[in-house]
Coordinates of C-alpha atoms (C1' of nucleotides) in Angstrom, one line a residue:
Chain A
M149 CA 119.9 2.1 100.8
S150 CA 123.0 3.2 102.6
N151 CA 122.5 3.2 106.3
A152 CA 124.2 5.2 109.0
G153 CA 127.5 3.4 109.2
P154 CA 130.5 4.3 107.1
F155 CA 129.8 4.4 103.3
Q156 CA 131.3 1.4 101.4
L157 CA 133.4 2.7 98.6
A158 CA 135.1 0.9 95.7
L159 CA 137.9 2.5 93.9
I160 CA 139.1 1.2 90.5
E161 CA 142.3 2.9 89.4
D162 CA 145.2 1.5 87.6
D163 CA 147.9 4.0 88.7
P164 CA 149.3 2.4 92.0
E165 CA 150.3 5.8 93.4
V166 CA 147.0 7.5 92.8
R167 CA 145.2 4.4 94.0
S168 CA 146.9 4.1 97.3
L169 CA 146.8 7.9 97.9
M170 CA 143.1 8.1 97.3
K171 CA 142.4 5.0 99.4
L172 CA 144.5 6.3 102.2
L173 CA 142.6 9.6 102.1
L174 CA 139.2 8.1 102.0
N175 CA 139.9 5.7 104.7
S176 CA 141.5 8.4 106.9
G177 CA 138.2 9.3 108.6
T178 CA 135.4 7.1 109.9
D179 CA 133.0 8.2 107.1
Y180 CA 134.1 5.8 104.5
Y181 CA 135.5 2.3 104.0
C182 CA 137.3 2.1 100.7
R183 CA 138.3 -1.0 98.8
A184 CA 140.7 -0.5 95.9
Y185 CA 141.1 -2.4 92.7
E186 CA 143.7 -2.3 90.0
N187 CA 141.4 -2.9 87.1
A188 CA 137.8 -3.4 86.2
E189 CA 138.1 -7.1 85.9
A190 CA 139.2 -7.6 89.5
F191 CA 136.4 -5.3 90.7
L192 CA 133.7 -7.1 88.6
K193 CA 134.9 -10.4 90.0
E194 CA 134.5 -9.3 93.5
L195 CA 131.3 -7.2 92.9
P196 CA 128.9 -10.0 93.7
L197 CA 130.3 -10.3 97.2
I198 CA 130.2 -6.6 98.1
D199 CA 127.7 -3.9 98.2
P200 CA 129.4 -0.5 97.7
D201 CA 127.5 2.7 98.2
L202 CA 129.7 4.4 95.6
I203 CA 132.1 3.3 93.0
L204 CA 135.0 5.5 92.0
M205 CA 136.0 4.4 88.5
D206 CA 139.0 5.7 86.5
I207 CA 137.7 6.6 83.0
D208 CA 141.1 5.7 81.4
L209 CA 141.9 2.3 82.8
G210 CA 145.0 0.7 81.3
P211 CA 144.7 -2.6 79.3
G212 CA 141.5 -4.6 79.4
L213 CA 138.1 -3.0 80.0
S214 CA 137.9 0.8 79.8
G215 CA 136.1 2.7 82.6
I216 CA 133.0 3.2 80.4
E217 CA 132.9 -0.4 79.3
A218 CA 133.1 -1.5 83.0
L219 CA 130.4 1.0 83.8
K220 CA 128.1 -0.7 81.2
K221 CA 129.0 -4.1 82.6
I222 CA 128.0 -2.9 86.1
H223 CA 124.7 -1.7 84.8
Q224 CA 124.1 -4.9 83.0
T225 CA 124.1 -6.7 86.4
G226 CA 120.9 -4.9 87.1
R227 CA 122.1 -3.6 90.4
K228 CA 121.7 0.1 90.8
L229 CA 125.1 1.3 91.9
N230 CA 126.3 4.9 92.0
T231 CA 129.4 5.5 90.1
V232 CA 131.6 8.5 90.0
M233 CA 134.1 8.6 87.1
L234 CA 137.6 9.8 87.6
T235 CA 139.0 11.7 84.8
I236 CA 142.2 13.8 84.1
H237 CA 140.7 16.4 81.8
E238 CA 137.2 17.7 82.1
D239 CA 136.6 16.7 78.6
D240 CA 133.0 17.4 77.8
D241 CA 132.4 14.5 75.5
S242 CA 134.0 11.7 77.4
V243 CA 132.4 12.8 80.6
F244 CA 129.1 13.2 78.9
G245 CA 129.5 9.7 77.5
A246 CA 130.2 8.4 81.0
L247 CA 127.1 10.0 82.3
C248 CA 125.0 8.6 79.5
A249 CA 126.5 5.2 80.3
G250 CA 125.2 5.4 83.8
A251 CA 127.7 7.4 85.9
T252 CA 126.1 9.7 88.5
G253 CA 128.9 12.2 88.4
Y254 CA 132.6 12.7 87.9
L255 CA 135.7 13.8 89.7
I256 CA 138.7 15.6 88.2
K257 CA 141.9 13.7 89.2
G258 CA 143.7 16.9 90.0
A259 CA 141.2 17.8 92.6
S260 CA 142.3 18.7 96.0
P261 CA 141.6 16.3 98.9
V262 CA 138.8 18.6 100.1
Q263 CA 137.2 18.6 96.7
L264 CA 137.6 14.8 96.5
L265 CA 135.8 14.4 99.8
E266 CA 133.1 16.8 98.8
V267 CA 132.4 15.0 95.6
V268 CA 132.3 11.6 97.3
R269 CA 130.1 13.1 100.0
Q270 CA 127.7 14.5 97.5
A271 CA 127.5 11.3 95.5
C272 CA 126.9 9.2 98.6
L273 CA 124.1 11.5 99.6
G274 CA 122.4 11.1 96.3
G275 CA 123.9 14.1 94.6
A276 CA 125.3 14.2 91.1
P277 CA 128.6 16.0 91.3
M278 CA 129.4 17.7 88.0
S279 CA 130.0 21.2 86.5
P280 CA 127.1 23.4 85.6
R281 CA 128.0 23.2 82.0
I282 CA 127.9 19.4 81.9
A283 CA 124.8 19.5 84.1
R284 CA 122.9 21.6 81.6
R285 CA 123.9 19.4 78.8
V286 CA 122.8 16.4 80.8
V287 CA 119.4 17.6 81.8
S288 CA 118.5 18.4 78.2
T289 CA 119.6 15.2 76.7
F290 CA 120.0 12.7 79.4
H291 CA 116.7 11.0 79.4
I292 CA 116.3 10.8 75.7
G293 CA 116.7 7.2 74.7
Q294 CA 119.0 6.1 77.5
S295 CA 117.4 4.7 80.6
N296 CA 114.6 3.3 78.6
P297 CA 114.9 -0.4 77.8
L298 CA 113.3 -0.2 74.4
S299 CA 115.0 -1.4 71.2
K300 CA 115.5 0.9 68.2
R301 CA 112.4 -0.5 66.5
E302 CA 110.3 -0.2 69.6
K303 CA 111.3 3.4 70.0
E304 CA 110.1 4.1 66.4
V305 CA 106.8 2.4 67.1
L306 CA 106.5 4.3 70.4
A307 CA 107.0 7.6 68.7
M308 CA 104.2 6.8 66.3
L309 CA 101.9 5.7 69.1
C310 CA 102.5 9.1 70.6
E311 CA 101.5 10.7 67.4
G312 CA 98.2 8.9 67.5
D313 CA 98.9 6.5 64.7
S314 CA 96.9 3.3 64.7
Y315 CA 98.4 -0.1 64.3
K316 CA 97.5 0.0 60.6
E317 CA 99.1 3.4 60.0
I318 CA 102.3 2.3 61.8
S319 CA 102.5 -0.9 59.8
E320 CA 102.2 1.0 56.6
K321 CA 104.7 3.6 57.5
L322 CA 107.3 1.0 58.7
F323 CA 106.5 -1.4 55.9
I324 CA 105.8 -4.2 58.3
S325 CA 102.7 -6.2 59.0
G326 CA 100.1 -5.2 61.5
S327 CA 100.9 -8.4 63.5
T328 CA 104.5 -7.2 63.9
V329 CA 103.3 -3.8 65.1
R330 CA 101.1 -5.5 67.7
T331 CA 104.1 -7.6 68.9
H332 CA 106.3 -4.6 69.2
I333 CA 103.6 -2.7 71.1
K334 CA 103.1 -5.7 73.3
H335 CA 106.8 -5.6 74.2
I336 CA 106.7 -1.9 74.7
Y337 CA 103.9 -2.3 77.2
E338 CA 105.7 -5.0 79.0
K339 CA 108.9 -3.1 79.3
L340 CA 107.2 0.1 80.3
E341 CA 104.7 -1.6 82.5
V342 CA 101.6 -0.1 81.0
H343 CA 98.4 -1.5 79.7
S344 CA 97.0 1.1 77.3
R345 CA 97.9 3.7 74.7
A346 CA 97.0 6.5 77.0
E347 CA 99.4 5.3 79.6
V348 CA 102.2 4.7 77.2
V349 CA 101.8 8.1 75.6
S350 CA 101.7 9.8 79.0
K351 CA 104.7 7.9 80.3
A352 CA 106.7 8.4 77.1
I353 CA 106.2 12.1 77.0
R354 CA 106.6 12.8 80.7
E355 CA 109.7 10.7 80.9
K356 CA 111.0 12.0 77.6
L357 CA 111.4 8.5 76.2
I358 CA 110.9 9.8 72.7
Chain B
M295 CA 100.3 39.8 62.2
S296 CA 101.6 43.3 62.7
N297 CA 103.5 44.5 59.7
A298 CA 106.3 47.0 59.3
G299 CA 104.3 50.2 59.7
P300 CA 103.6 51.9 63.0
F301 CA 102.0 49.7 65.6
Q302 CA 98.3 50.4 66.2
L303 CA 97.7 51.0 69.9
A304 CA 94.5 51.4 71.8
L305 CA 94.6 53.1 75.2
I306 CA 91.6 52.7 77.6
E307 CA 92.1 55.0 80.6
D308 CA 89.6 57.0 82.5
D309 CA 91.9 59.6 84.0
P310 CA 91.9 62.4 81.4
E311 CA 95.4 63.5 82.4
V312 CA 97.0 60.2 82.3
R313 CA 95.2 59.4 79.1
S314 CA 96.4 62.4 77.2
L315 CA 99.9 62.2 78.6
M316 CA 100.3 58.6 77.6
K317 CA 98.7 59.2 74.2
L318 CA 101.0 62.1 73.6
L319 CA 104.1 60.1 74.6
L320 CA 103.2 57.1 72.5
N321 CA 102.4 59.2 69.5
S322 CA 105.5 61.3 69.8
G323 CA 107.5 59.0 67.6
T324 CA 106.7 57.2 64.4
D325 CA 106.7 53.8 66.0
Y326 CA 103.1 53.9 67.3
Y327 CA 99.8 55.3 66.4
C328 CA 97.7 55.5 69.6
R329 CA 93.9 55.9 69.9
A330 CA 92.6 56.7 73.3
Y331 CA 89.3 55.9 75.0
E332 CA 87.7 57.1 78.2
N333 CA 86.1 53.8 79.0
A334 CA 85.8 50.2 77.9
E335 CA 82.3 50.7 76.4
A336 CA 83.6 53.3 74.0
F337 CA 86.5 51.1 73.0
L338 CA 84.4 48.0 72.6
K339 CA 82.0 50.0 70.4
E340 CA 84.8 51.0 68.1
L341 CA 86.7 47.7 68.3
P342 CA 85.0 46.1 65.2
L343 CA 86.3 49.0 63.1
I344 CA 89.9 48.9 64.2
D345 CA 92.7 46.4 64.4
P346 CA 95.1 47.3 67.2
D347 CA 98.3 45.5 67.6
L348 CA 98.2 46.2 71.3
I349 CA 95.6 47.3 73.8
L350 CA 96.6 49.3 76.9
M351 CA 93.8 48.8 79.4
D352 CA 93.5 50.4 82.8
I353 CA 92.7 47.8 85.4
D354 CA 90.7 50.1 87.6
L355 CA 88.4 51.8 85.1
G356 CA 85.8 54.1 86.7
P357 CA 82.1 53.3 86.5
G358 CA 80.9 50.7 84.0
L359 CA 83.0 47.8 83.0
S360 CA 86.2 47.1 84.9
G361 CA 89.4 46.5 83.0
I362 CA 89.2 42.8 83.7
E363 CA 85.6 42.6 82.6
A364 CA 86.4 44.5 79.4
L365 CA 89.3 42.1 78.9
K366 CA 87.0 39.1 79.0
K367 CA 84.6 40.9 76.6
I368 CA 87.5 41.4 74.2
H369 CA 88.4 37.7 74.3
Q370 CA 84.8 36.8 73.8
T371 CA 84.9 38.4 70.4
G372 CA 87.3 35.6 69.4
R373 CA 89.9 38.0 68.1
K374 CA 93.3 37.4 69.5
L375 CA 94.4 40.8 70.7
N376 CA 97.4 41.6 72.9
T377 CA 96.4 43.5 76.0
V378 CA 98.7 45.1 78.5
M379 CA 97.0 46.0 81.7
L380 CA 97.7 49.3 83.5
T381 CA 97.8 49.2 87.2
I382 CA 98.8 51.5 90.0
H383 CA 100.1 48.9 92.5
E384 CA 101.9 45.8 91.4
D385 CA 99.4 43.8 93.4
D386 CA 100.1 40.2 92.7
D387 CA 96.6 38.9 92.8
S388 CA 94.9 41.4 90.6
V389 CA 97.7 41.4 88.1
F390 CA 97.7 37.6 88.1
G391 CA 93.9 37.7 87.7
A392 CA 94.3 39.9 84.7
L393 CA 96.9 37.6 83.1
C394 CA 94.5 34.7 83.7
A395 CA 91.8 36.6 82.0
G396 CA 93.9 37.0 78.9
A397 CA 96.3 39.9 79.4
T398 CA 99.8 39.4 77.9
G399 CA 101.5 41.6 80.4
Y400 CA 101.1 44.7 82.6
L401 CA 102.5 48.1 83.2
I402 CA 102.9 50.0 86.4
K403 CA 101.3 53.4 86.1
G404 CA 104.1 55.1 87.9
A405 CA 106.5 53.8 85.3
S406 CA 108.9 56.3 83.6
P407 CA 108.3 57.1 79.9
V408 CA 111.3 55.0 79.1
Q409 CA 109.8 52.0 80.9
L410 CA 106.4 52.6 79.3
L411 CA 107.9 52.5 75.8
E412 CA 110.0 49.5 76.7
V413 CA 106.9 47.6 77.9
V414 CA 104.9 48.6 74.9
R415 CA 107.8 47.6 72.6
Q416 CA 108.1 44.2 74.2
A417 CA 104.4 43.6 74.0
C418 CA 104.2 44.6 70.4
L419 CA 107.1 42.3 69.6
G420 CA 105.4 39.3 71.2
G421 CA 106.9 39.6 74.6
A422 CA 105.0 39.4 77.9
P423 CA 106.2 42.2 80.1
M424 CA 105.9 41.3 83.7
S425 CA 108.1 41.0 86.8
P426 CA 110.0 37.8 87.4
R427 CA 107.9 37.0 90.4
I428 CA 104.7 37.2 88.5
A429 CA 106.3 35.4 85.6
R430 CA 107.1 32.4 87.7
R431 CA 103.7 32.3 89.2
V432 CA 102.3 32.5 85.7
V433 CA 104.3 29.8 84.1
S434 CA 103.3 27.3 86.7
T435 CA 99.6 28.0 86.7
F436 CA 98.8 29.9 83.6
H437 CA 98.0 27.1 81.2
I438 CA 95.9 25.2 83.6
G439 CA 92.4 25.6 82.6
Q440 CA 92.5 28.9 80.8
S441 CA 93.2 29.1 77.1
N442 CA 91.7 25.7 76.5
P443 CA 88.1 25.6 75.5
L444 CA 87.1 22.7 77.7
S445 CA 84.5 22.9 80.4
K446 CA 85.3 22.0 84.0
R447 CA 83.9 18.6 83.7
E448 CA 85.6 18.0 80.4
K449 CA 88.9 18.9 82.0
E450 CA 88.3 16.3 84.7
V451 CA 87.6 13.7 82.2
L452 CA 90.6 14.7 80.2
A453 CA 92.9 14.3 83.2
M454 CA 91.6 10.8 83.7
L455 CA 92.1 10.0 80.1
C456 CA 95.7 11.0 80.4
E457 CA 96.0 8.7 83.5
G458 CA 95.0 5.9 81.3
D459 CA 91.6 5.3 82.8
S460 CA 89.0 3.5 80.7
Y461 CA 85.5 4.9 80.1
K462 CA 84.3 2.6 82.9
E463 CA 86.8 3.7 85.4
I464 CA 86.1 7.3 84.7
S465 CA 82.4 6.8 85.0
E466 CA 82.8 5.1 88.4
K467 CA 85.2 7.8 89.7
L468 CA 82.9 10.6 88.6
F469 CA 79.7 8.9 89.6
I470 CA 78.2 9.3 86.1
S471 CA 77.2 6.8 83.5
G472 CA 79.4 5.5 80.8
S473 CA 77.3 7.2 78.2
T474 CA 78.0 10.6 79.7
V475 CA 81.7 9.9 79.8
R476 CA 81.5 9.0 76.1
T477 CA 79.7 12.2 75.4
H478 CA 82.2 14.3 77.3
I479 CA 85.1 12.6 75.5
K480 CA 83.3 13.2 72.1
H481 CA 83.2 16.8 72.9
I482 CA 86.8 16.9 74.1
Y483 CA 87.9 15.3 70.8
E484 CA 85.8 17.8 68.8
K485 CA 87.2 20.8 70.7
L486 CA 90.8 19.7 70.6
E487 CA 90.4 18.4 67.1
V488 CA 91.8 14.9 67.8
H489 CA 90.4 11.5 67.0
S490 CA 92.0 9.1 69.5
R491 CA 93.2 8.7 73.1
A492 CA 96.8 8.8 72.0
E493 CA 96.4 12.1 70.3
V494 CA 94.4 13.7 73.1
V495 CA 96.9 12.6 75.7
S496 CA 99.8 13.8 73.6
K497 CA 98.1 17.2 73.0
A498 CA 97.0 17.6 76.6
I499 CA 100.4 17.0 78.0
R500 CA 102.4 18.9 75.5
E501 CA 100.1 21.9 75.6
K502 CA 99.7 21.6 79.4
L503 CA 96.0 21.5 79.2
I504 CA 95.9 19.5 82.3
Chain C
dT299 C1' 61.6 34.8 76.2
dA300 C1' 64.4 32.4 73.0
dG301 C1' 68.8 30.7 72.4
dT302 C1' 73.1 28.6 73.9
dA303 C1' 76.3 25.8 76.6
dA304 C1' 77.0 22.4 79.9
dA305 C1' 76.0 18.1 81.9
dT306 C1' 73.5 14.2 82.0
dC307 C1' 71.7 9.9 79.6
dC308 C1' 70.6 6.4 75.7
dC309 C1' 71.0 3.6 71.0
dC310 C1' 73.7 1.3 67.1
dC311 C1' 77.8 -0.4 65.1
dA312 C1' 82.3 -0.8 62.8
dT313 C1' 86.8 -0.7 64.1
dC314 C1' 90.6 -0.7 67.2
dT315 C1' 93.0 -2.4 71.1
dG316 C1' 94.9 -5.5 74.5
dT317 C1' 96.0 -10.1 75.7
dA318 C1' 97.4 -14.9 74.9
dG319 C1' 99.6 -18.1 72.5
dT320 C1' 102.8 -19.7 68.7
dA321 C1' 106.5 -19.4 65.2
dT322 C1' 110.8 -18.3 62.4
dA323 C1' 115.2 -16.0 61.3
dT324 C1' 119.0 -13.3 62.8
dG325 C1' 122.8 -11.7 65.4
dA326 C1' 125.3 -10.9 69.8
dG327 C1' 127.1 -12.8 73.9
dC328 C1' 128.6 -16.7 76.8
Chain D
dG226 C1' 127.1 -24.5 70.1
dC227 C1' 123.6 -22.6 73.1
dT228 C1' 120.9 -18.9 74.7
dC229 C1' 118.8 -14.5 74.6
dA230 C1' 117.0 -10.4 72.5
dT231 C1' 115.3 -8.5 68.3
dA232 C1' 112.4 -8.3 64.5
dT233 C1' 109.4 -10.5 61.9
dA234 C1' 104.5 -12.8 61.4
dC235 C1' 100.2 -15.2 62.4
dT236 C1' 95.4 -16.6 64.9
dA237 C1' 91.7 -15.8 68.0
dC238 C1' 88.7 -13.2 70.9
dA239 C1' 86.7 -10.2 74.5
dG240 C1' 86.3 -5.7 75.4
dA241 C1' 87.3 -0.9 74.6
dT242 C1' 86.9 2.9 71.5
dG243 C1' 85.2 6.3 68.1
dG244 C1' 81.5 8.1 65.2
dG245 C1' 76.7 8.7 64.1
dG246 C1' 72.5 9.8 65.9
dG247 C1' 68.9 11.8 69.6
dA248 C1' 67.2 13.4 74.3
dT249 C1' 66.6 16.0 78.8
dT250 C1' 67.6 19.4 82.5
dT251 C1' 69.8 23.4 84.2
dA252 C1' 71.7 27.8 83.8
dC253 C1' 73.2 31.8 81.8
dT254 C1' 72.6 35.4 78.3
dA255 C1' 71.0 38.2 74.5

DNA sequence: TAGTAAATCCCCCATCTGTAGTATATGAGC
DNA sequence: GCTCATATACTACAGATGGGGGATTTACTA
């Protein structure tokens, strides 16, 4: 967790002007310490050495990895890092895609310094800065099939488990052997850290994994 | 279901003045046909012969059955009848109690004719007329242990089933034998018409039976 | 008083479930 | 080319589960 000291920020932004301006602004007080990177590759290279409280990532990075791709890479490392995406237009779909890929919020590039600082503050304090419209869309869809580590097939099996289907019924519906169903279920249990049908159904429904 | 024709109403109200006024008002148009009763006993006696779309029941009936007691009697008949309770004060607790006992909404007696008609209209169309404050209280508590046919003990067992507890764990936590647990679960399955843990957990969570 | 529902307990037994271990083919990523 | 995840498939076994009975006590109700 982030302790009392200044929050460590990482800014990934290809436009030199925007980058230096934002860095300057964020470093102007004692609240933040901001490192800036020209592209995702440079940031990912240095990531193992730093521990940022918040990442500010341009969604439209120039050549190389896009912001969303970089975001996925970051999440693949297994570290839970807060990322706010920087975008020019508040385009619902791309912002929504970023949130699905793991972003905790976003910031419009045309935002005023005050707004910038407010968004960063919110994000550092565990908030999820976004517009109400995006927020509503997020809450209704966000948890469906994203943060769960199950494969496509496993999700299918899980859905049937929740319907109350037995191994046999599942195997018949999916045209696979009962053994395979058992293997899938074994993997589902491992991934979700449960040990019975009741638990898996409970978890799946409550966490909207299906 | 109520078809196109005028909605059949039944009004149970002990105050002769209020009774005749409300009846007059409700019968003034072609939307409703309202029968009025002086007490719950008279209504219950005639109930087998009629099929009201909506019952308007005074919560503070004079001698004999109270409105809430009458409401319970109505529900004991097994017929699913919409009942709007009539109350003088919007007293949270008594209104809430009425809703828990099976009322679909309530009407303040001091309401204007327009409000009365609106509440009746809402109730006939499947609404649940009540204040937002009551509504919030209801949605959070209403489904816990009311419309489900399970006994107290069965609900306890059901909750544990949903937690993923095995027969053995349940028996140990409740200080009863495994046999008793099995019997309870058998009854739960019968009442909820399911045949496995997965189904019962799914149903219980989705229908907020726990 | 008879009947009913709830809560407690027991038996038998077929089937299902969870766990463990092994194995093959495939495709994506490094 | 190697590794990892996925999807497929199998064997074996202990223990859990679900369905079928039957039984007793208590408490409320008709």
